[in-house]
Amino acid sequence: MFLLYNLLLTLFSPIWVPWMLWRTSKRKEKPNWRERSGDFEIKPDKTKRRIWVHAVSVGEVVAAVPILKAIREKLPEHETVLSVTTSSGHQTAREKLDGLFDHLVYFPIDVPRFQLAAMSRVRPEVVAIMETELWFNFLWAAKSFRAKTLLINGRISDRSFSRSKTFRFFYRALLKNVDRCLMQSEADRDRVLALGAQSAEVLGNCKFDQAMEGLDADPAEWRAKLGLEEGKPVLVIGSTRSEREEAIMLDAVAEIGLSRIQVIHAPRHLERAEPLAAVVAERFGTAARRSQDESGPYLILDTYGELNHVYSVADIVVIGGGFDDLGGQNLIQPLAHGKPVLHGPYMQNFRDSSEMARAAGATLVCRDAKELSEGIRDLLDHPSKRQSMGVAASELVQKNLGASDRYAEAIAAATAS
């Protein structure tokens, strides 16, 4: 399988190389191509005991925070190497994760030479991969250097599982190089076993722990920072991912009117901030930008790392990613703040947490702009309903804490074996 995978990688390089270059050209900050070739500025040192944690982008980096903290507490003598794939993930890590890693690098392109070069510099005892980021040559290189390999906070979405079943033979070979598959839920465990994992365990979702990170936010302080009007309800729209979703949000807001609510809208990708602001200004005659330190009835949150704190000022939260068929976005952060949450029907990437929240009475599912505006208006008209949903949200998060410590324990156990 190793030879077949790399043969296909070479044959299809005229397709994936230009595609990768095009994707990165859209980013404001370009990746370090030297590091993506495995040439890290990390000196091989047999006296250093190292753990390599791989996250992909902003979501995985932020989710890894409580795990990295637990690793620091349990393994203070070890160095932590954190790798990311995207420039936004790199920026988030260096700006928000100070003290939680010793080395921050871009993940090497999954070519044997690049992965071996990187592994020869890091020489980790343990490789811990966040969520779903399984790369054949990376795992092969890790085992070539006798590292223990763990999939942590593992999940397999509905769409990913449906596609992966067709290539079960490939995943069976890939998963042979994973020593432990530590999954978020029973469904994720069953799926990774069906794809060929020899064993799998359920340790929970570390995003419940990560959501606690923003609870120290002072709502009064953030209201002042954002220039919010006193006494006027705040609608926070988090992580919309397409123009269609943005249109649904704007239609719902227009139906209610900015005379009744003030809006803070955070697009999932900052590249959408400028076109979103233009559409908002055309629609409502005003659009403020957080990055420009502006304020107004419709504020675009075009900054990194502030959304979790901004949820503290919300009366109602709408989560994107699920109004268009995109798999949803993380809704645990606003739940931890005790906020009622509305989202679309397409939450397959966050299936378990969204189903748990709906069953607990902490969320409402809305299919389109009409249902969304009706849901928002109902919550505005019934403060007691907002409060009861918020209490249910907080209780749900409290019941699901502790996964990060379990993942760190597994990593510590791997260093001792």
PDB file of N, CA and C in Angstrom, residues 156-238:
ATOM      1  N   ILE A 156     -15.244  10.929  13.012  1.00  0.00           N
ATOM      2  CA  ILE A 156     -15.429  10.628  11.594  1.00  0.00           C
ATOM      3  C   ILE A 156     -16.831  11.078  11.220  1.00  0.00           C
ATOM      4  N   SER A 157     -16.922  12.096  10.409  1.00  0.00           N
ATOM      5  CA  SER A 157     -18.216  12.681  10.053  1.00  0.00           C
ATOM      6  C   SER A 157     -19.017  11.736   9.165  1.00  0.00           C
ATOM      7  N   ASP A 158     -20.313  12.027   9.045  1.00  0.00           N
ATOM      8  CA  ASP A 158     -21.189  11.216   8.191  1.00  0.00           C
ATOM      9  C   ASP A 158     -20.658  11.171   6.758  1.00  0.00           C
ATOM     10  N   ARG A 159     -20.342  12.349   6.229  1.00  0.00           N
ATOM     11  CA  ARG A 159     -19.880  12.429   4.841  1.00  0.00           C
ATOM     12  C   ARG A 159     -18.537  11.725   4.662  1.00  0.00           C
ATOM     13  N   SER A 160     -17.640  11.941   5.597  1.00  0.00           N
ATOM     14  CA  SER A 160     -16.321  11.317   5.506  1.00  0.00           C
ATOM     15  C   SER A 160     -16.429   9.798   5.589  1.00  0.00           C
ATOM     16  N   PHE A 161     -17.279   9.300   6.467  1.00  0.00           N
ATOM     17  CA  PHE A 161     -17.432   7.850   6.625  1.00  0.00           C
ATOM     18  C   PHE A 161     -18.011   7.229   5.356  1.00  0.00           C
ATOM     19  N   SER A 162     -18.989   7.913   4.782  1.00  0.00           N
ATOM     20  CA  SER A 162     -19.613   7.397   3.559  1.00  0.00           C
ATOM     21  C   SER A 162     -18.588   7.244   2.442  1.00  0.00           C
ATOM     22  N   ARG A 163     -17.705   8.248   2.311  1.00  0.00           N
ATOM     23  CA  ARG A 163     -16.672   8.183   1.265  1.00  0.00           C
ATOM     24  C   ARG A 163     -15.592   7.161   1.605  1.00  0.00           C
ATOM     25  N   SER A 164     -15.215   7.132   2.903  1.00  0.00           N
ATOM     26  CA  SER A 164     -14.087   6.299   3.320  1.00  0.00           C
ATOM     27  C   SER A 164     -14.380   4.815   3.188  1.00  0.00           C
ATOM     28  N   LYS A 165     -15.645   4.434   3.335  1.00  0.00           N
ATOM     29  CA  LYS A 165     -15.987   3.009   3.249  1.00  0.00           C
ATOM     30  C   LYS A 165     -15.598   2.418   1.896  1.00  0.00           C
ATOM     31  N   THR A 166     -15.629   3.251   0.856  1.00  0.00           N
ATOM     32  CA  THR A 166     -15.254   2.781  -0.484  1.00  0.00           C
ATOM     33  C   THR A 166     -13.782   2.389  -0.535  1.00  0.00           C
ATOM     34  N   PHE A 167     -12.975   3.041   0.322  1.00  0.00           N
ATOM     35  CA  PHE A 167     -11.522   2.808   0.319  1.00  0.00           C
ATOM     36  C   PHE A 167     -11.086   2.146   1.633  1.00  0.00           C
ATOM     37  N   ARG A 168     -11.915   1.226   2.107  1.00  0.00           N
ATOM     38  CA  ARG A 168     -11.629   0.561   3.384  1.00  0.00           C
ATOM     39  C   ARG A 168     -10.264  -0.122   3.357  1.00  0.00           C
ATOM     40  N   PHE A 169      -9.875  -0.659   2.212  1.00  0.00           N
ATOM     41  CA  PHE A 169      -8.570  -1.334   2.092  1.00  0.00           C
ATOM     42  C   PHE A 169      -7.429  -0.369   2.396  1.00  0.00           C
ATOM     43  N   PHE A 170      -7.593   0.894   1.957  1.00  0.00           N
ATOM     44  CA  PHE A 170      -6.559   1.898   2.220  1.00  0.00           C
ATOM     45  C   PHE A 170      -6.518   2.257   3.701  1.00  0.00           C
ATOM     46  N   TYR A 171      -7.686   2.489   4.296  1.00  0.00           N
ATOM     47  CA  TYR A 171      -7.723   2.890   5.701  1.00  0.00           C
ATOM     48  C   TYR A 171      -7.260   1.767   6.623  1.00  0.00           C
ATOM     49  N   ARG A 172      -7.502   0.527   6.221  1.00  0.00           N
ATOM     50  CA  ARG A 172      -7.016  -0.589   7.030  1.00  0.00           C
ATOM     51  C   ARG A 172      -5.490  -0.564   7.100  1.00  0.00           C
ATOM     52  N   ALA A 173      -4.845  -0.288   5.965  1.00  0.00           N
ATOM     53  CA  ALA A 173      -3.383  -0.204   5.938  1.00  0.00           C
ATOM     54  C   ALA A 173      -2.892   1.021   6.708  1.00  0.00           C
ATOM     55  N   LEU A 174      -3.571   2.135   6.544  1.00  0.00           N
ATOM     56  CA  LEU A 174      -3.186   3.365   7.235  1.00  0.00           C
ATOM     57  C   LEU A 174      -3.305   3.211   8.748  1.00  0.00           C
ATOM     58  N   LEU A 175      -4.428   2.642   9.194  1.00  0.00           N
ATOM     59  CA  LEU A 175      -4.702   2.550  10.633  1.00  0.00           C
ATOM     60  C   LEU A 175      -3.808   1.536  11.335  1.00  0.00           C
ATOM     61  N   LYS A 176      -3.123   0.686  10.603  1.00  0.00           N
ATOM     62  CA  LYS A 176      -2.150  -0.212  11.213  1.00  0.00           C
ATOM     63  C   LYS A 176      -1.023   0.570  11.883  1.00  0.00           C
ATOM     64  N   ASN A 177      -0.803   1.788  11.423  1.00  0.00           N
ATOM     65  CA  ASN A 177       0.253   2.625  11.991  1.00  0.00           C
ATOM     66  C   ASN A 177      -0.244   3.540  13.106  1.00  0.00           C
ATOM     67  N   VAL A 178      -1.489   3.342  13.545  1.00  0.00           N
ATOM     68  CA  VAL A 178      -2.031   4.106  14.675  1.00  0.00           C
ATOM     69  C   VAL A 178      -2.148   3.165  15.865  1.00  0.00           C
ATOM     70  N   ASP A 179      -1.411   3.458  16.930  1.00  0.00           N
ATOM     71  CA  ASP A 179      -1.400   2.562  18.084  1.00  0.00           C
ATOM     72  C   ASP A 179      -2.705   2.616  18.879  1.00  0.00           C
ATOM     73  N   ARG A 180      -3.275   3.810  19.035  1.00  0.00           N
ATOM     74  CA  ARG A 180      -4.528   3.933  19.782  1.00  0.00           C
ATOM     75  C   ARG A 180      -5.438   4.950  19.090  1.00  0.00           C
ATOM     76  N   CYS A 181      -6.664   4.552  18.849  1.00  0.00           N
ATOM     77  CA  CYS A 181      -7.675   5.467  18.319  1.00  0.00           C
ATOM     78  C   CYS A 181      -8.577   5.869  19.472  1.00  0.00           C
ATOM     79  N   LEU A 182      -8.472   7.120  19.897  1.00  0.00           N
ATOM     80  CA  LEU A 182      -9.207   7.630  21.048  1.00  0.00           C
ATOM     81  C   LEU A 182     -10.256   8.602  20.538  1.00  0.00           C
ATOM     82  N   MET A 183     -11.510   8.198  20.616  1.00  0.00           N
ATOM     83  CA  MET A 183     -12.569   8.854  19.875  1.00  0.00           C
ATOM     84  C   MET A 183     -13.510   9.666  20.773  1.00  0.00           C
ATOM     85  N   GLN A 184     -14.268  10.570  20.122  1.00  0.00           N
ATOM     86  CA  GLN A 184     -15.192  11.437  20.832  1.00  0.00           C
ATOM     87  C   GLN A 184     -16.443  10.714  21.301  1.00  0.00           C
ATOM     88  N   SER A 185     -16.966   9.791  20.490  1.00  0.00           N
ATOM     89  CA  SER A 185     -18.264   9.198  20.772  1.00  0.00           C
ATOM     90  C   SER A 185     -18.298   7.729  20.364  1.00  0.00           C
ATOM     91  N   GLU A 186     -19.369   7.051  20.779  1.00  0.00           N
ATOM     92  CA  GLU A 186     -19.565   5.655  20.407  1.00  0.00           C
ATOM     93  C   GLU A 186     -19.669   5.495  18.887  1.00  0.00           C
ATOM     94  N   ALA A 187     -20.371   6.425  18.251  1.00  0.00           N
ATOM     95  CA  ALA A 187     -20.511   6.350  16.792  1.00  0.00           C
ATOM     96  C   ALA A 187     -19.157   6.477  16.107  1.00  0.00           C
ATOM     97  N   ASP A 188     -18.310   7.382  16.602  1.00  0.00           N
ATOM     98  CA  ASP A 188     -16.974   7.557  16.023  1.00  0.00           C
ATOM     99  C   ASP A 188     -16.139   6.292  16.230  1.00  0.00           C
ATOM    100  N   ARG A 189     -16.260   5.683  17.412  1.00  0.00           N
ATOM    101  CA  ARG A 189     -15.532   4.436  17.668  1.00  0.00           C
ATOM    102  C   ARG A 189     -15.979   3.336  16.703  1.00  0.00           C
ATOM    103  N   ASP A 190     -17.279   3.182  16.530  1.00  0.00           N
ATOM    104  CA  ASP A 190     -17.787   2.142  15.640  1.00  0.00           C
ATOM    105  C   ASP A 190     -17.317   2.370  14.207  1.00  0.00           C
ATOM    106  N   ARG A 191     -17.258   3.625  13.808  1.00  0.00           N
ATOM    107  CA  ARG A 191     -16.858   3.932  12.432  1.00  0.00           C
ATOM    108  C   ARG A 191     -15.381   3.654  12.186  1.00  0.00           C
ATOM    109  N   VAL A 192     -14.535   4.041  13.135  1.00  0.00           N
ATOM    110  CA  VAL A 192     -13.103   3.807  12.916  1.00  0.00           C
ATOM    111  C   VAL A 192     -12.805   2.311  12.965  1.00  0.00           C
ATOM    112  N   LEU A 193     -13.541   1.554  13.759  1.00  0.00           N
ATOM    113  CA  LEU A 193     -13.380   0.097  13.763  1.00  0.00           C
ATOM    114  C   LEU A 193     -13.830  -0.489  12.427  1.00  0.00           C
ATOM    115  N   ALA A 194     -14.909   0.028  11.878  1.00  0.00           N
ATOM    116  CA  ALA A 194     -15.411  -0.455  10.586  1.00  0.00           C
ATOM    117  C   ALA A 194     -14.417  -0.173   9.465  1.00  0.00           C
ATOM    118  N   LEU A 195     -13.615   0.886   9.627  1.00  0.00           N
ATOM    119  CA  LEU A 195     -12.626   1.228   8.600  1.00  0.00           C
ATOM    120  C   LEU A 195     -11.333   0.438   8.740  1.00  0.00           C
ATOM    121  N   GLY A 196     -11.204  -0.321   9.839  1.00  0.00           N
ATOM    122  CA  GLY A 196     -10.031  -1.193   9.946  1.00  0.00           C
ATOM    123  C   GLY A 196      -9.164  -1.004  11.160  1.00  0.00           C
ATOM    124  N   ALA A 197      -9.524  -0.100  12.080  1.00  0.00           N
ATOM    125  CA  ALA A 197      -8.739   0.045  13.303  1.00  0.00           C
ATOM    126  C   ALA A 197      -8.807  -1.252  14.106  1.00  0.00           C
ATOM    127  N   GLN A 198      -7.689  -1.626  14.711  1.00  0.00           N
ATOM    128  CA  GLN A 198      -7.647  -2.867  15.472  1.00  0.00           C
ATOM    129  C   GLN A 198      -8.382  -2.722  16.799  1.00  0.00           C
ATOM    130  N   SER A 199      -8.391  -1.511  17.346  1.00  0.00           N
ATOM    131  CA  SER A 199      -9.130  -1.232  18.579  1.00  0.00           C
ATOM    132  C   SER A 199      -9.420   0.253  18.638  1.00  0.00           C
ATOM    133  N   ALA A 200     -10.384   0.622  19.454  1.00  0.00           N
ATOM    134  CA  ALA A 200     -10.733   2.039  19.612  1.00  0.00           C
ATOM    135  C   ALA A 200     -11.430   2.230  20.953  1.00  0.00           C
ATOM    136  N   GLU A 201     -11.238   3.420  21.527  1.00  0.00           N
ATOM    137  CA  GLU A 201     -11.820   3.745  22.823  1.00  0.00           C
ATOM    138  C   GLU A 201     -12.531   5.087  22.739  1.00  0.00           C
ATOM    139  N   VAL A 202     -13.515   5.282  23.589  1.00  0.00           N
ATOM    140  CA  VAL A 202     -14.238   6.558  23.662  1.00  0.00           C
ATOM    141  C   VAL A 202     -13.763   7.314  24.892  1.00  0.00           C
ATOM    142  N   LEU A 203     -13.169   8.503  24.691  1.00  0.00           N
ATOM    143  CA  LEU A 203     -12.704   9.329  25.807  1.00  0.00           C
ATOM    144  C   LEU A 203     -13.461  10.651  25.911  1.00  0.00           C
ATOM    145  N   GLY A 204     -14.328  10.944  24.942  1.00  0.00           N
ATOM    146  CA  GLY A 204     -15.109  12.175  25.020  1.00  0.00           C
ATOM    147  C   GLY A 204     -14.576  13.270  24.120  1.00  0.00           C
ATOM    148  N   ASN A 205     -15.231  14.425  24.188  1.00  0.00           N
ATOM    149  CA  ASN A 205     -14.929  15.557  23.310  1.00  0.00           C
ATOM    150  C   ASN A 205     -14.244  16.667  24.097  1.00  0.00           C
ATOM    151  N   CYS A 206     -12.989  16.940  23.765  1.00  0.00           N
ATOM    152  CA  CYS A 206     -12.226  17.955  24.494  1.00  0.00           C
ATOM    153  C   CYS A 206     -12.754  19.363  24.263  1.00  0.00           C
ATOM    154  N   LYS A 207     -13.633  19.536  23.260  1.00  0.00           N
ATOM    155  CA  LYS A 207     -14.167  20.876  23.002  1.00  0.00           C
ATOM    156  C   LYS A 207     -15.081  21.355  24.121  1.00  0.00           C
ATOM    157  N   PHE A 208     -15.606  20.437  24.927  1.00  0.00           N
ATOM    158  CA  PHE A 208     -16.350  20.857  26.110  1.00  0.00           C
ATOM    159  C   PHE A 208     -15.406  21.534  27.098  1.00  0.00           C
ATOM    160  N   ASP A 209     -14.191  20.985  27.260  1.00  0.00           N
ATOM    161  CA  ASP A 209     -13.197  21.601  28.135  1.00  0.00           C
ATOM    162  C   ASP A 209     -12.714  22.925  27.558  1.00  0.00           C
ATOM    163  N   GLN A 210     -12.470  22.916  26.244  1.00  0.00           N
ATOM    164  CA  GLN A 210     -11.966  24.129  25.607  1.00  0.00           C
ATOM    165  C   GLN A 210     -12.956  25.270  25.714  1.00  0.00           C
ATOM    166  N   ALA A 211     -14.240  24.945  25.686  1.00  0.00           N
ATOM    167  CA  ALA A 211     -15.266  25.987  25.758  1.00  0.00           C
ATOM    168  C   ALA A 211     -15.217  26.752  27.066  1.00  0.00           C
ATOM    169  N   MET A 212     -14.630  26.162  28.088  1.00  0.00           N
ATOM    170  CA  MET A 212     -14.537  26.835  29.379  1.00  0.00           C
ATOM    171  C   MET A 212     -13.500  27.960  29.371  1.00  0.00           C
ATOM    172  N   GLU A 213     -12.637  27.956  28.332  1.00  0.00           N
ATOM    173  CA  GLU A 213     -11.547  28.928  28.278  1.00  0.00           C
ATOM    174  C   GLU A 213     -12.047  30.372  28.237  1.00  0.00           C
ATOM    175  N   GLY A 214     -13.199  30.608  27.607  1.00  0.00           N
ATOM    176  CA  GLY A 214     -13.666  31.979  27.453  1.00  0.00           C
ATOM    177  C   GLY A 214     -14.613  32.454  28.530  1.00  0.00           C
ATOM    178  N   LEU A 215     -14.831  31.614  29.549  1.00  0.00           N
ATOM    179  CA  LEU A 215     -15.826  31.976  30.555  1.00  0.00           C
ATOM    180  C   LEU A 215     -15.340  33.038  31.534  1.00  0.00           C
ATOM    181  N   ASP A 216     -14.061  33.381  31.449  1.00  0.00           N
ATOM    182  CA  ASP A 216     -13.554  34.463  32.292  1.00  0.00           C
ATOM    183  C   ASP A 216     -13.837  35.838  31.685  1.00  0.00           C
ATOM    184  N   ALA A 217     -14.468  35.858  30.515  1.00  0.00           N
ATOM    185  CA  ALA A 217     -14.779  37.138  29.865  1.00  0.00           C
ATOM    186  C   ALA A 217     -15.780  37.927  30.702  1.00  0.00           C
ATOM    187  N   ASP A 218     -15.511  39.219  30.850  1.00  0.00           N
ATOM    188  CA  ASP A 218     -16.404  40.124  31.580  1.00  0.00           C
ATOM    189  C   ASP A 218     -17.372  40.746  30.570  1.00  0.00           C
ATOM    190  N   PRO A 219     -18.669  40.386  30.625  1.00  0.00           N
ATOM    191  CA  PRO A 219     -19.615  40.921  29.641  1.00  0.00           C
ATOM    192  C   PRO A 219     -19.645  42.438  29.591  1.00  0.00           C
ATOM    193  N   ALA A 220     -19.566  43.103  30.743  1.00  0.00           N
ATOM    194  CA  ALA A 220     -19.592  44.562  30.772  1.00  0.00           C
ATOM    195  C   ALA A 220     -18.375  45.138  30.039  1.00  0.00           C
ATOM    196  N   GLU A 221     -17.232  44.517  30.260  1.00  0.00           N
ATOM    197  CA  GLU A 221     -16.005  44.973  29.597  1.00  0.00           C
ATOM    198  C   GLU A 221     -16.102  44.795  28.089  1.00  0.00           C
ATOM    199  N   TRP A 222     -16.643  43.643  27.664  1.00  0.00           N
ATOM    200  CA  TRP A 222     -16.755  43.392  26.236  1.00  0.00           C
ATOM    201  C   TRP A 222     -17.835  44.243  25.576  1.00  0.00           C
ATOM    202  N   ARG A 223     -18.884  44.542  26.313  1.00  0.00           N
ATOM    203  CA  ARG A 223     -19.893  45.448  25.758  1.00  0.00           C
ATOM    204  C   ARG A 223     -19.272  46.815  25.474  1.00  0.00           C
ATOM    205  N   ALA A 224     -18.425  47.264  26.395  1.00  0.00           N
ATOM    206  CA  ALA A 224     -17.757  48.553  26.212  1.00  0.00           C
ATOM    207  C   ALA A 224     -16.776  48.492  25.039  1.00  0.00           C
ATOM    208  N   LYS A 225     -16.000  47.391  24.958  1.00  0.00           N
ATOM    209  CA  LYS A 225     -15.032  47.231  23.871  1.00  0.00           C
ATOM    210  C   LYS A 225     -15.712  47.279  22.506  1.00  0.00           C
ATOM    211  N   LEU A 226     -16.872  46.654  22.427  1.00  0.00           N
ATOM    212  CA  LEU A 226     -17.567  46.520  21.150  1.00  0.00           C
ATOM    213  C   LEU A 226     -18.510  47.681  20.863  1.00  0.00           C
ATOM    214  N   GLY A 227     -18.647  48.606  21.823  1.00  0.00           N
ATOM    215  CA  GLY A 227     -19.509  49.772  21.628  1.00  0.00           C
ATOM    216  C   GLY A 227     -20.978  49.420  21.510  1.00  0.00           C
ATOM    217  N   LEU A 228     -21.426  48.448  22.307  1.00  0.00           N
ATOM    218  CA  LEU A 228     -22.815  47.996  22.217  1.00  0.00           C
ATOM    219  C   LEU A 228     -23.758  48.942  22.955  1.00  0.00           C
ATOM    220  N   GLU A 229     -24.954  49.037  22.422  1.00  0.00           N
ATOM    221  CA  GLU A 229     -25.974  49.917  22.998  1.00  0.00           C
ATOM    222  C   GLU A 229     -26.613  49.235  24.213  1.00  0.00           C
ATOM    223  N   GLU A 230     -26.712  49.962  25.304  1.00  0.00           N
ATOM    224  CA  GLU A 230     -27.291  49.404  26.522  1.00  0.00           C
ATOM    225  C   GLU A 230     -28.779  49.121  26.345  1.00  0.00           C
ATOM    226  N   GLY A 231     -29.205  47.973  26.879  1.00  0.00           N
ATOM    227  CA  GLY A 231     -30.623  47.645  26.884  1.00  0.00           C
ATOM    228  C   GLY A 231     -31.162  47.061  25.593  1.00  0.00           C
ATOM    229  N   LYS A 232     -30.334  46.969  24.562  1.00  0.00           N
ATOM    230  CA  LYS A 232     -30.783  46.436  23.277  1.00  0.00           C
ATOM    231  C   LYS A 232     -30.238  45.028  23.105  1.00  0.00           C
ATOM    232  N   PRO A 233     -31.091  44.028  22.848  1.00  0.00           N
ATOM    233  CA  PRO A 233     -30.632  42.640  22.734  1.00  0.00           C
ATOM    234  C   PRO A 233     -29.545  42.469  21.670  1.00  0.00           C
ATOM    235  N   VAL A 234     -28.623  41.544  21.972  1.00  0.00           N
ATOM    236  CA  VAL A 234     -27.486  41.282  21.087  1.00  0.00           C
ATOM    237  C   VAL A 234     -27.630  39.906  20.456  1.00  0.00           C
ATOM    238  N   LEU A 235     -27.584  39.865  19.133  1.00  0.00           N
ATOM    239  CA  LEU A 235     -27.563  38.614  18.381  1.00  0.00           C
ATOM    240  C   LEU A 235     -26.149  38.390  17.868  1.00  0.00           C
ATOM    241  N   VAL A 236     -25.522  37.294  18.302  1.00  0.00           N
ATOM    242  CA  VAL A 236     -24.189  36.947  17.802  1.00  0.00           C
ATOM    243  C   VAL A 236     -24.335  35.819  16.789  1.00  0.00           C
ATOM    244  N   ILE A 237     -23.829  36.059  15.588  1.00  0.00           N
ATOM    245  CA  ILE A 237     -23.835  35.060  14.517  1.00  0.00           C
ATOM    246  C   ILE A 237     -22.408  34.544  14.376  1.00  0.00           C
ATOM    247  N   GLY A 238     -22.206  33.272  14.678  1.00  0.00           N
ATOM    248  CA  GLY A 238     -20.855  32.723  14.703  1.00  0.00           C
ATOM    249  C   GLY A 238     -20.561  31.787  13.543  1.00  0.00           C
TER     250      GLY A 238
END
